[in-house]
Coordinates of C-alpha atoms and ligand atoms in Angstrom, one line a residue:
M1 CA 0.0 0.0 0.0
M2 CA 1.2 3.5 -0.9
R3 CA -0.1 7.0 -0.8
V4 CA -0.6 9.9 -3.1
I5 CA -1.7 13.3 -2.1
F6 CA -3.9 15.6 -4.1
I7 CA -3.9 19.3 -3.4
H8 CA -7.3 20.8 -4.4
A9 CA -7.7 23.5 -6.9
D10 CA -8.3 26.1 -4.2
G11 CA -4.7 25.4 -3.0
K12 CA -5.9 24.6 0.5
G13 CA -7.9 21.3 0.7
R14 CA -6.0 18.1 0.4
T15 CA -7.0 14.5 -0.2
E16 CA -4.8 11.6 0.7
A17 CA -5.4 8.4 -1.3
E18 CA -4.2 4.9 -0.5
V19 CA -3.3 3.2 -3.7
Q20 CA -2.0 -0.1 -4.9
P21 CA 1.1 0.0 -7.0
G22 CA 0.1 -0.4 -10.6
E23 CA -2.8 2.0 -10.6
I24 CA -3.0 5.0 -12.9
L25 CA -2.9 8.4 -11.2
L26 CA -6.0 9.5 -13.2
D27 CA -8.1 6.6 -12.0
V28 CA -7.1 7.2 -8.4
A29 CA -8.0 10.9 -8.8
Q30 CA -11.4 10.1 -10.1
Q31 CA -12.1 7.6 -7.4
H32 CA -11.4 10.3 -5.0
L33 CA -13.7 12.8 -6.8
M34 CA -11.0 15.1 -8.0
P35 CA -12.4 17.2 -10.9
L36 CA -10.3 15.7 -13.7
E37 CA -12.4 14.7 -16.6
G38 CA -10.0 12.5 -18.4
T39 CA -12.3 12.8 -21.5
C40 CA -10.2 10.6 -23.8
E41 CA -9.6 7.9 -21.2
G42 CA -5.8 7.9 -21.5
Q43 CA -5.4 8.3 -25.3
M44 CA -3.5 11.5 -24.9
A45 CA -6.1 13.3 -27.1
C46 CA -7.3 15.7 -24.5
S47 CA -5.6 17.5 -21.6
T48 CA -8.4 17.3 -19.1
C49 CA -6.3 15.1 -16.9
H50 CA -3.6 17.7 -16.4
V51 CA -2.1 17.9 -13.0
I52 CA 0.8 20.0 -11.6
V53 CA 3.3 17.8 -9.8
E54 CA 4.9 19.1 -6.6
S55 CA 8.4 20.3 -7.7
A56 CA 10.2 18.1 -5.2
D57 CA 8.5 15.0 -6.6
F58 CA 8.8 15.8 -10.3
A59 CA 12.2 14.2 -10.8
R60 CA 10.9 10.9 -9.4
L61 CA 8.6 10.5 -12.4
P62 CA 9.7 8.9 -15.6
T63 CA 10.1 11.5 -18.3
A64 CA 7.1 12.4 -20.4
S65 CA 6.8 11.2 -23.9
E66 CA 6.9 13.6 -26.8
E67 CA 3.1 13.1 -27.3
E68 CA 2.5 13.9 -23.7
E69 CA 4.6 17.1 -24.0
D70 CA 2.6 18.1 -27.0
M71 CA -0.7 17.7 -25.3
L72 CA 0.6 19.6 -22.2
D73 CA 1.4 22.5 -24.5
L74 CA -2.3 22.8 -25.0
A75 CA -3.3 22.5 -21.3
A76 CA -4.6 25.6 -19.6
G77 CA -2.3 26.8 -16.9
A78 CA 0.5 24.3 -17.7
R79 CA 3.7 24.7 -15.8
R80 CA 7.1 23.2 -15.9
T81 CA 6.1 20.3 -13.7
S82 CA 2.8 19.6 -15.4
R83 CA 1.9 16.1 -16.4
L84 CA -1.0 14.1 -17.7
A85 CA -2.4 12.0 -14.9
C86 CA -3.5 9.3 -17.3
Q87 CA 0.2 8.7 -18.2
I88 CA 1.4 8.3 -14.6
L89 CA 1.7 4.7 -13.5
L90 CA 2.0 4.6 -9.7
T91 CA 4.9 2.4 -8.7
E92 CA 6.2 1.9 -5.2
E93 CA 9.0 4.5 -5.8
L94 CA 6.3 7.1 -6.1
D95 CA 4.9 6.7 -2.6
G96 CA 4.0 10.1 -1.2
L97 CA 3.7 11.7 -4.6
T98 CA 1.9 15.1 -4.3
V99 CA 0.1 16.6 -7.2
H100 CA -1.9 19.8 -7.5
I101 CA -5.3 20.0 -9.3
P102 CA -4.9 23.0 -11.6
P103 CA -7.3 25.9 -10.9
E104 CA -8.1 26.1 -14.6
S105 CA -9.0 22.5 -15.0
R106 CA -12.7 23.1 -15.3
N107 CA -12.8 26.1 -17.7
M108 CA -11.7 24.4 -20.8
Q109 CA -14.3 21.7 -20.7
G110 CA -17.2 24.0 -19.8
Q111 CA -16.8 25.8 -23.1
R112 CA -17.7 23.2 -25.7
Ligands
FES201 FE1 -7.0 12.6 -22.1 FE2 -5.2 12.0 -20.2 S1 -7.3 11.5 -20.3 S2 -4.9 13.0 -22.1

């Protein structure tokens, strides 16, 4: 059993999730009712699963693929430590991973 921590979009609230290694970060976020739509279900065709990884944790993640980087370029409010939650496989080394739900995560999808 390992843990990941979600910091809510308001920057204050936090949710700690217990996860099994092998789960995908996006699935865990949705199970804990974080507002990440994940519209394309992991196909890297949307950016609605965008999260901002805590800087101290960023280097622990495997590097993003070129496709992921391209998608992140389109994500609202993307930062240097942004990632797509659907691409993050939770391995034991990532215990304690902290990610921020971007404040902008809702806007883009509201305007379709
Ligand atoms: Fe669409 Fe992650 S769910 S890119």
